[in-house]
Tab-separated table of C-alpha atoms and ligand atoms in Angstrom:
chain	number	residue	atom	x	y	z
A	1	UNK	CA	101.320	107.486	98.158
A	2	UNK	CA	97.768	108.517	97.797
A	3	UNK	CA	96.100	108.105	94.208
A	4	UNK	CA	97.733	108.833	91.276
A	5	UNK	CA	98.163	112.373	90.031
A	6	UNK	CA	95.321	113.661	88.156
A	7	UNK	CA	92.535	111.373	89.801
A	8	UNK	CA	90.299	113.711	91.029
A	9	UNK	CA	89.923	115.069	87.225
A	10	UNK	CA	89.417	112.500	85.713
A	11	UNK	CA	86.571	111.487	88.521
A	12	UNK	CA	85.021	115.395	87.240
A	13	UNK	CA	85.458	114.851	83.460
A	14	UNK	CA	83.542	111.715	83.953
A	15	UNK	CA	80.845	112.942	85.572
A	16	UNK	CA	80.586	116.473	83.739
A	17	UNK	CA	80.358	113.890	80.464
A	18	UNK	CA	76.993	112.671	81.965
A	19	UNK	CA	78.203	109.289	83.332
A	20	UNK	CA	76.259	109.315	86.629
A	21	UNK	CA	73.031	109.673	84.198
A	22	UNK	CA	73.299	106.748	82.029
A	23	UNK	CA	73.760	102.822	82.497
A	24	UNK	CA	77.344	101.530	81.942
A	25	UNK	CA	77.530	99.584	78.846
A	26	UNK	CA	75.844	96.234	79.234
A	27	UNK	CA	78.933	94.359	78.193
A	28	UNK	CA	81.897	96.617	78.968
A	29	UNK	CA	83.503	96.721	75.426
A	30	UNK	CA	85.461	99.128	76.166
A	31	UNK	CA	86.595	98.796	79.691
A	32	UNK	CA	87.361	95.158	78.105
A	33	UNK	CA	89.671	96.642	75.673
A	34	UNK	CA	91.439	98.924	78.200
A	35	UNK	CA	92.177	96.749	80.658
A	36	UNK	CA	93.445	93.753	78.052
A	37	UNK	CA	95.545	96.893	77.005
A	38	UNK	CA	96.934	97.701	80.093
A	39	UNK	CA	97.449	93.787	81.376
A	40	UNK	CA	98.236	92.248	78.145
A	41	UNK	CA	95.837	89.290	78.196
A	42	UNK	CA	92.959	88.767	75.401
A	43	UNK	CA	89.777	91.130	75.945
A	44	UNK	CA	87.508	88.003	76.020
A	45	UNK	CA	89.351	86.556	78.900
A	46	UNK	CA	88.206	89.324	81.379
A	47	UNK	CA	85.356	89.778	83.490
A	48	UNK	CA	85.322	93.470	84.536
A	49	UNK	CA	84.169	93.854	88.527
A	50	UNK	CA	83.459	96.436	91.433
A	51	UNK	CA	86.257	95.634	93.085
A	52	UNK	CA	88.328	92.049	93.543
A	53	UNK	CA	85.889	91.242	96.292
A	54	UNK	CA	83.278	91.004	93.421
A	55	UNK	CA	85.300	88.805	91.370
A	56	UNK	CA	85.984	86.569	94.001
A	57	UNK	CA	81.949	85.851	95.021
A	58	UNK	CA	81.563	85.461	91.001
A	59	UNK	CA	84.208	82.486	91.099
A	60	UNK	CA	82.730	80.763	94.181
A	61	UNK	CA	79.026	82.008	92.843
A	62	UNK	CA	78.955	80.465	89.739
A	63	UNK	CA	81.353	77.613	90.192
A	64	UNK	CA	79.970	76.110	93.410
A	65	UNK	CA	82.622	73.462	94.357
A	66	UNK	CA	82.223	71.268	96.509
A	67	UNK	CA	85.160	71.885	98.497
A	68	UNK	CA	87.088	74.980	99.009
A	69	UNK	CA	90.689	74.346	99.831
A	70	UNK	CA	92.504	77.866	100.848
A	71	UNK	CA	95.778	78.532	101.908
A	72	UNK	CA	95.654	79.921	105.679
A	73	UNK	CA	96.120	82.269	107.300
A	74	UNK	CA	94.109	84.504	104.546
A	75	UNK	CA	91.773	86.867	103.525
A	76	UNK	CA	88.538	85.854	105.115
A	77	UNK	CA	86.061	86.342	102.271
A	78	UNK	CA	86.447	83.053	101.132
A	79	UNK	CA	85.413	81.196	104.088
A	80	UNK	CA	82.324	83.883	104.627
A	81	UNK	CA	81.011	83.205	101.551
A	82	UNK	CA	81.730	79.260	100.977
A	83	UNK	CA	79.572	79.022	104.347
A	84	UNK	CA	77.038	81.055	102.875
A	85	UNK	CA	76.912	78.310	100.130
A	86	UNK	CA	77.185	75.599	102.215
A	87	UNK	CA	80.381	74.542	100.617
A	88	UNK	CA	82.957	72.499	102.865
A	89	UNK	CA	85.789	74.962	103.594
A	90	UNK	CA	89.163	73.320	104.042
A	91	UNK	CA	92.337	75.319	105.550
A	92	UNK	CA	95.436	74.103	104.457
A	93	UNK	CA	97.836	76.009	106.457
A	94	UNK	CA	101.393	77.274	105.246
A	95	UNK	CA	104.081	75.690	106.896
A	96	UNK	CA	106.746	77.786	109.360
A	97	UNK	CA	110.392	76.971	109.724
A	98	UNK	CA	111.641	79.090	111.991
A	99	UNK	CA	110.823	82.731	110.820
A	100	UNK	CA	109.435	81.769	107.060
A	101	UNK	CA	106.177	80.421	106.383
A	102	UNK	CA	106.174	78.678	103.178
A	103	UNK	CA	104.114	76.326	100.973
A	104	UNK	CA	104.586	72.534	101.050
A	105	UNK	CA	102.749	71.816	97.516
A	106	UNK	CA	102.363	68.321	98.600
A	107	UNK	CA	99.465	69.512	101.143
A	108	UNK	CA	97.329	69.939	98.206
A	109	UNK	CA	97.620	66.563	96.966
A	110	UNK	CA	93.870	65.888	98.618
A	111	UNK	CA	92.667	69.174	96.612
A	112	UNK	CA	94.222	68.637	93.395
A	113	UNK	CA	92.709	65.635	93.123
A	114	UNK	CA	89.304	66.116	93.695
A	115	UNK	CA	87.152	67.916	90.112
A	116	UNK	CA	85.086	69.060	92.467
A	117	UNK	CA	87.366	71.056	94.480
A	118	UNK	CA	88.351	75.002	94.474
A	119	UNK	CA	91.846	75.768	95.670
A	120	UNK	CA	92.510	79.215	96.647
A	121	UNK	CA	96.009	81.067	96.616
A	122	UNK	CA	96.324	84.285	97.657
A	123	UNK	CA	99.625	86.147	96.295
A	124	UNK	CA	101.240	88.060	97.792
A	125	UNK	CA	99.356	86.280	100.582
A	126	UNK	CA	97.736	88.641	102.687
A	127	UNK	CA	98.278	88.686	105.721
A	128	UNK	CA	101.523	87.086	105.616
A	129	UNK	CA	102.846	89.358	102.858
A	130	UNK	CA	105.050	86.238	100.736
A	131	UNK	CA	104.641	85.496	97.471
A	132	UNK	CA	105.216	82.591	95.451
A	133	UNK	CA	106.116	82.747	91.876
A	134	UNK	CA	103.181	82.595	89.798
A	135	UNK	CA	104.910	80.231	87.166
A	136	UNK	CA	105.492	77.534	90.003
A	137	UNK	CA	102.194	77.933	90.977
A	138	UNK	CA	100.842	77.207	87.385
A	139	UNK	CA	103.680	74.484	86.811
A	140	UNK	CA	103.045	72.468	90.503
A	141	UNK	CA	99.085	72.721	89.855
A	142	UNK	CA	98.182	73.025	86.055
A	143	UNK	CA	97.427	69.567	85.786
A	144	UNK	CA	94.865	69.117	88.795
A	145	UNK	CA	91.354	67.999	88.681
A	146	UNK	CA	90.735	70.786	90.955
A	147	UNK	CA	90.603	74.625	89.481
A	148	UNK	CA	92.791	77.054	91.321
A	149	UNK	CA	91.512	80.576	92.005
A	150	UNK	CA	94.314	83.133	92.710
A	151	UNK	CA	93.808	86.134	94.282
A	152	UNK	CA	96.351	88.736	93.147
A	153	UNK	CA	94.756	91.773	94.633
A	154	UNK	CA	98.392	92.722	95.654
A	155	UNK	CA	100.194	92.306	92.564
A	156	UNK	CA	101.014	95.777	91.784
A	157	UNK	CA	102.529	96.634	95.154
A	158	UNK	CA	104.493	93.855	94.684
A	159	UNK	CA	107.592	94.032	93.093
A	160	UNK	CA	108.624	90.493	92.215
A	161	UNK	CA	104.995	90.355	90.946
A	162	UNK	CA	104.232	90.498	87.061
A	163	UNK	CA	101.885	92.942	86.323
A	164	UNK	CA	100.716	91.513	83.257
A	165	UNK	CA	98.696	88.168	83.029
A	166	UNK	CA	100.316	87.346	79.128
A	167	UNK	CA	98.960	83.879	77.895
A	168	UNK	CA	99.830	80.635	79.179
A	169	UNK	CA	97.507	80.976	82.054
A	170	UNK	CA	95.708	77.152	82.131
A	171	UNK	CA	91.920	76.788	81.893
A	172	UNK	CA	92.039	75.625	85.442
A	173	UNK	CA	92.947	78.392	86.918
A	174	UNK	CA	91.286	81.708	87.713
A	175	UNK	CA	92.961	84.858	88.595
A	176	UNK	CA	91.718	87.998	90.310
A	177	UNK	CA	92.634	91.421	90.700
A	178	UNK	CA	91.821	94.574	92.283
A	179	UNK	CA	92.416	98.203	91.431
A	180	UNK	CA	91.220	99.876	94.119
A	181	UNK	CA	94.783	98.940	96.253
A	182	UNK	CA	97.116	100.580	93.844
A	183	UNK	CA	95.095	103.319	92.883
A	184	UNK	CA	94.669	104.228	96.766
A	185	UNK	CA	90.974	104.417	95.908
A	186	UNK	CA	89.163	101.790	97.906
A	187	UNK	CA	86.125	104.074	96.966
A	188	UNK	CA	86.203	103.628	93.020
A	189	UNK	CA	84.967	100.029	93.486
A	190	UNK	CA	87.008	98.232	90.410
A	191	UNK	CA	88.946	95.027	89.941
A	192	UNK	CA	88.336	92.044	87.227
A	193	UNK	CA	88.370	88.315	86.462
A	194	UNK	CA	90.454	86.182	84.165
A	195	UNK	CA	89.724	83.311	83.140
A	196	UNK	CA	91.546	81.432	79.999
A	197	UNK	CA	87.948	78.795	79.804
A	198	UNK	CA	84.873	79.982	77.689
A	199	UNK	CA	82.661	77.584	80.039
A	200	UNK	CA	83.805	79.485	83.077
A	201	UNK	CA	83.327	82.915	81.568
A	202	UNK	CA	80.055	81.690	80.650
A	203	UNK	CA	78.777	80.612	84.258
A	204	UNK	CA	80.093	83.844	85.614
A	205	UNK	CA	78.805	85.974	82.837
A	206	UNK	CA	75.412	84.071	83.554
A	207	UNK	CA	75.278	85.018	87.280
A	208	UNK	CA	76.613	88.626	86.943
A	209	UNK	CA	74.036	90.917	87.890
A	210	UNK	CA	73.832	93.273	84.992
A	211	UNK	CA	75.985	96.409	85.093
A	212	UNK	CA	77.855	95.695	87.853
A	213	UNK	CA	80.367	98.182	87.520
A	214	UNK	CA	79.013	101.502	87.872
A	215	UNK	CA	79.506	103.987	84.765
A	216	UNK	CA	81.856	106.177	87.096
A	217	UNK	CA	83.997	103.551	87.600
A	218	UNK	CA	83.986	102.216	83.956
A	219	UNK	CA	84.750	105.396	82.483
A	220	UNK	CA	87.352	106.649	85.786
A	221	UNK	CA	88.835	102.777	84.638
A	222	UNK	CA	89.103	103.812	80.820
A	223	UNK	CA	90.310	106.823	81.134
A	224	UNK	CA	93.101	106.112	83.721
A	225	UNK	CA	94.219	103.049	82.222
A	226	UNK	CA	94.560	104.868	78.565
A	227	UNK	CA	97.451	106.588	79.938
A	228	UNK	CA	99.365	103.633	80.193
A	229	UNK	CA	102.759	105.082	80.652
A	230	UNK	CA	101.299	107.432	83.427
A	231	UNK	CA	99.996	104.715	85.023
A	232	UNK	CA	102.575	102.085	84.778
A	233	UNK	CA	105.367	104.721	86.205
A	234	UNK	CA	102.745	105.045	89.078
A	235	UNK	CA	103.367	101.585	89.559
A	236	UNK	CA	106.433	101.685	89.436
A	237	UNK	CA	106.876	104.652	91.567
A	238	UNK	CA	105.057	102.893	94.460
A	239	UNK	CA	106.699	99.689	94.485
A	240	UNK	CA	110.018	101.354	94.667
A	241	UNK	CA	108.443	103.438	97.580
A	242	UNK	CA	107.120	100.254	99.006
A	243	UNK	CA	110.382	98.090	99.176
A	244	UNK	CA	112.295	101.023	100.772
A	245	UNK	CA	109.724	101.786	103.493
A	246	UNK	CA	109.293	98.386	104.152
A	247	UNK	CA	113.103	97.734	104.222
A	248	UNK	CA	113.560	100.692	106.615
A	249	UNK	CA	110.341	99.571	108.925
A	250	UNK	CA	111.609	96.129	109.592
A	251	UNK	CA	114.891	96.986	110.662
A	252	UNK	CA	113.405	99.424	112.994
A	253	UNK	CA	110.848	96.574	114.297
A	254	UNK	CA	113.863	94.458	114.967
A	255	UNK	CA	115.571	96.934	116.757
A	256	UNK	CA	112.429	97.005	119.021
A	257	UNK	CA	113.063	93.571	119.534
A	258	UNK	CA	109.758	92.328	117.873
A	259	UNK	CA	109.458	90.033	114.945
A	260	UNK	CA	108.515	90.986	111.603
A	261	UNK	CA	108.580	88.537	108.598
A	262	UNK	CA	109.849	89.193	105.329
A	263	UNK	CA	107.559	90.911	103.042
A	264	UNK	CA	106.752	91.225	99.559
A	265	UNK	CA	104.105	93.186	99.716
A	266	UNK	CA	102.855	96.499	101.060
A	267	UNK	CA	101.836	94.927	104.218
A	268	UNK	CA	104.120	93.611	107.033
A	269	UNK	CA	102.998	90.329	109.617
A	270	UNK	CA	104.586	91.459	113.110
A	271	UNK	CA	105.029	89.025	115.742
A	272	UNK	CA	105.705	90.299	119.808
A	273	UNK	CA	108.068	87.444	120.856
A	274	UNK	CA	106.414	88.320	124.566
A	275	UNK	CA	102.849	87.558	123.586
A	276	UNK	CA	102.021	91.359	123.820
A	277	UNK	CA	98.211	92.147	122.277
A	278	UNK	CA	99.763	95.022	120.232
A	279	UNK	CA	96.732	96.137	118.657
A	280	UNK	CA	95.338	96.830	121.694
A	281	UNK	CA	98.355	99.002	123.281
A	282	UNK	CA	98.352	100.504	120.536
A	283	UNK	CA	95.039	101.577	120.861
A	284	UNK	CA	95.704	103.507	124.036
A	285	UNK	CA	97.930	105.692	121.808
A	286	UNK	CA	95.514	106.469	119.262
A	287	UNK	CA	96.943	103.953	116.630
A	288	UNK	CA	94.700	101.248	114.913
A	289	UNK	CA	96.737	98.147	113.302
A	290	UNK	CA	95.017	94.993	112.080
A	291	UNK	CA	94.950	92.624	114.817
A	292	UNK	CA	96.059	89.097	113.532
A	293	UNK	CA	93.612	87.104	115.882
A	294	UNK	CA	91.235	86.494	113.571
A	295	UNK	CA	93.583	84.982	110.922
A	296	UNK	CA	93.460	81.236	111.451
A	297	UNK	CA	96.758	79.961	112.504
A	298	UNK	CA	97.923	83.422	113.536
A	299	UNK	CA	96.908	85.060	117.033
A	300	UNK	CA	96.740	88.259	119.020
A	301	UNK	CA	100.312	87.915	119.353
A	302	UNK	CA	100.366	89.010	115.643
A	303	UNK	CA	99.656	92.369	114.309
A	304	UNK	CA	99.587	93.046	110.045
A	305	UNK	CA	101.240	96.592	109.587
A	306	UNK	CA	100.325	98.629	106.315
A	307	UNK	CA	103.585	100.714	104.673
A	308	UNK	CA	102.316	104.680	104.833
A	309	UNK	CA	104.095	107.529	104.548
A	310	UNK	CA	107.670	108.134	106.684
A	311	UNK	CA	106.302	110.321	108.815
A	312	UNK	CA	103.105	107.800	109.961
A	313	UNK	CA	105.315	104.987	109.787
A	314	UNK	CA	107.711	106.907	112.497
A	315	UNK	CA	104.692	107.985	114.451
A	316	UNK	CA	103.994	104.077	114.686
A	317	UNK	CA	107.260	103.261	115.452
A	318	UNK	CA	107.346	105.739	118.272
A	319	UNK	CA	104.291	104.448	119.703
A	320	UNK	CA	105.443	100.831	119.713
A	321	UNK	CA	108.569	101.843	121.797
A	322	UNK	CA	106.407	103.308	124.367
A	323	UNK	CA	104.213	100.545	124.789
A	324	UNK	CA	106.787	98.206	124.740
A	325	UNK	CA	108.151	100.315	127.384
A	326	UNK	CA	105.564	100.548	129.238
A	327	UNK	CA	105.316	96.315	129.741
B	1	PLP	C1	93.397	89.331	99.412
B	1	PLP	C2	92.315	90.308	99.102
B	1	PLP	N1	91.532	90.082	98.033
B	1	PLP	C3	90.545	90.945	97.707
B	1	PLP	C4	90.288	92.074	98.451
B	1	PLP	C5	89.188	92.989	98.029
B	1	PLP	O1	89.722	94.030	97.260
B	1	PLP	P1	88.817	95.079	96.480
B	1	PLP	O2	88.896	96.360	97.225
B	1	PLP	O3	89.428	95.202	95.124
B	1	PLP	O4	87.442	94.532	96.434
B	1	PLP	C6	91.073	92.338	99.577
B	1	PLP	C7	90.811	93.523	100.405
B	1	PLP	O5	91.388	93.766	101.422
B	1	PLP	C8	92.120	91.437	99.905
B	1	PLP	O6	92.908	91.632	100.955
């Protein structure tokens, strides 16, 4: 859907107000306040970011487990950066009956157990687009040695999601989020961190550079996020958008004979049931989809589709049946 209304003016009013000349504030009070505001949690719970991928190195940065335990296939940050650390990185894969993958909470037995340990969810899991609800998640893993990070850079796209984080989030666990995917504006680099422990906010307050989110993106942040209503019916807006799309593009995958999985997010996981490298064919046509062969578990048998406008998502469809033709 693009970003919301108005974006581009509030990006101008920002910077005609001087931002780009002055340091953010050191501490973010009010970027603090907006986004408690906006998510209903406490304002001392938050660590403001550029971006979830920020918030995510913070976690792993200051906590410095000894094991990280995440859910594959996923994101590939995680791994990057616990090798970077020389932290042991253990994939614990979802399981798949028939066309649902799913998660067998018993796998984590090994990670719950162990203080030392770092579990990561991703949810809606990207790629696979599922999502599990966040009070199960909380009720099958509050009590673990381990602390459970979850990544809910999707959230917003995501209609069964919550949007807010409310209270009862347990001290164990650590939740992330991004802005930058509903806004549309990868650019604006903003997300946060929540955290319901004062000893992890401390460690990640003590190895957060200073004023690491720039004052554009602080006061773009504030500014947006004061409109709540506006904002919130943006929201809204796109996950409606979202489930229709998404409805309408895997019926017409199916009807190309390839499989997509169910989706709750703005993303869909395609398999070709003939082994076809569609990322590549789809190349030839001008088209660029995520390949799926670098997602453990997964293969370049597997493509990850983004929902885009009607007429994009028709130009992709039209280029699938010709390639699939063409085999
Ligand atoms: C699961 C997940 N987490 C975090 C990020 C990073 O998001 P941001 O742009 O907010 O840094 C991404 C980006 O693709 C992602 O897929």
């Amino acid at each position: 859907m693009g970003p919301p209304e108005g974006s581009y003016e509030v990006v101008e009013r920002c910077i005609k107000s001087g931002v780009l000349e002055r340091y953010p504030d050191y501490n973010y009070e009010k970027l603090k306040r907006a986004i408690s505001s906006f998510y209903g949690c406490r304002e001392e719970d938050i660590v403001p970011t550029s971006g979830a991928g920020e918030a995510i190195n913070l976690a792993i940065f200051a906590l410095k487990p000894k094991w990280i335990y995440v859910l594959e296939p996923s994101y590939g940050e995680y791994e990057v950066l616990s090798k970077a650390l020389g932290i042991s990185y253990k994939p614990v894969f979802y399981r798949k009956s028939g066309d649902v993958f799913s998660l067998n909470f018993s796998d984590l037995e090994e990670a719950c157990g162990r203080e030392d340990s770092l579990i990561v969810i991703t949810n809606p899991s990207n790629p696979l687009g599922i999502y599990i609800e966040r009070g199960e998640i909380i009720e099958k893993l509050s009590r673990c040695r381990a602390r459970v990070l979850m990544d809910e850079a999707y959230s917003e796209l995501c209609s069964r999601c919550a949007i807010e984080l409310g209270s009862g989030i347990p001290e164990n666990f650590l939740l992330v989020r991004s802005m930058t995917k509903w806004l549309s504006l990868p650019g604006i680099r903003l997300g946060f961190l929540f955290s319901s422990s004062r000893e992890v906010l401390e460690k990640i307050d003590a190895v957060r550079q200073p004023w690491n989110v720039g004052s554009l993106a602080d006061c773009f942040a504030r500014e947006l996020l004061s409109r709540k209503d506006e904002a919130r019916e943006f929201i809204m807006r796109s996950r409606r958008y979202i489930e229709g799309e998404r409805k309408r593009m895997l019926n017409e995958l199916k009807s190309l004979g390839l499989k997509p999985y169910d989706s709750s997010a703005n993303f869909i996981l395609v398999e070709s049931p003939r082994g076809l490298d569609l990322s590549f064919l789809l190349k030839g046509e001008g088209i660029h989809v995520r390949s799926c062969a670098s997602f453990k578990g997964l293969g370049s048998s597997f493509i990850r589709i983004g929902i885009r406008k009607p007429h994009e998502d028709d130009e992709l469809i039209n280029a699938l049946k010709r390639v699939i033709e063409n085999e």
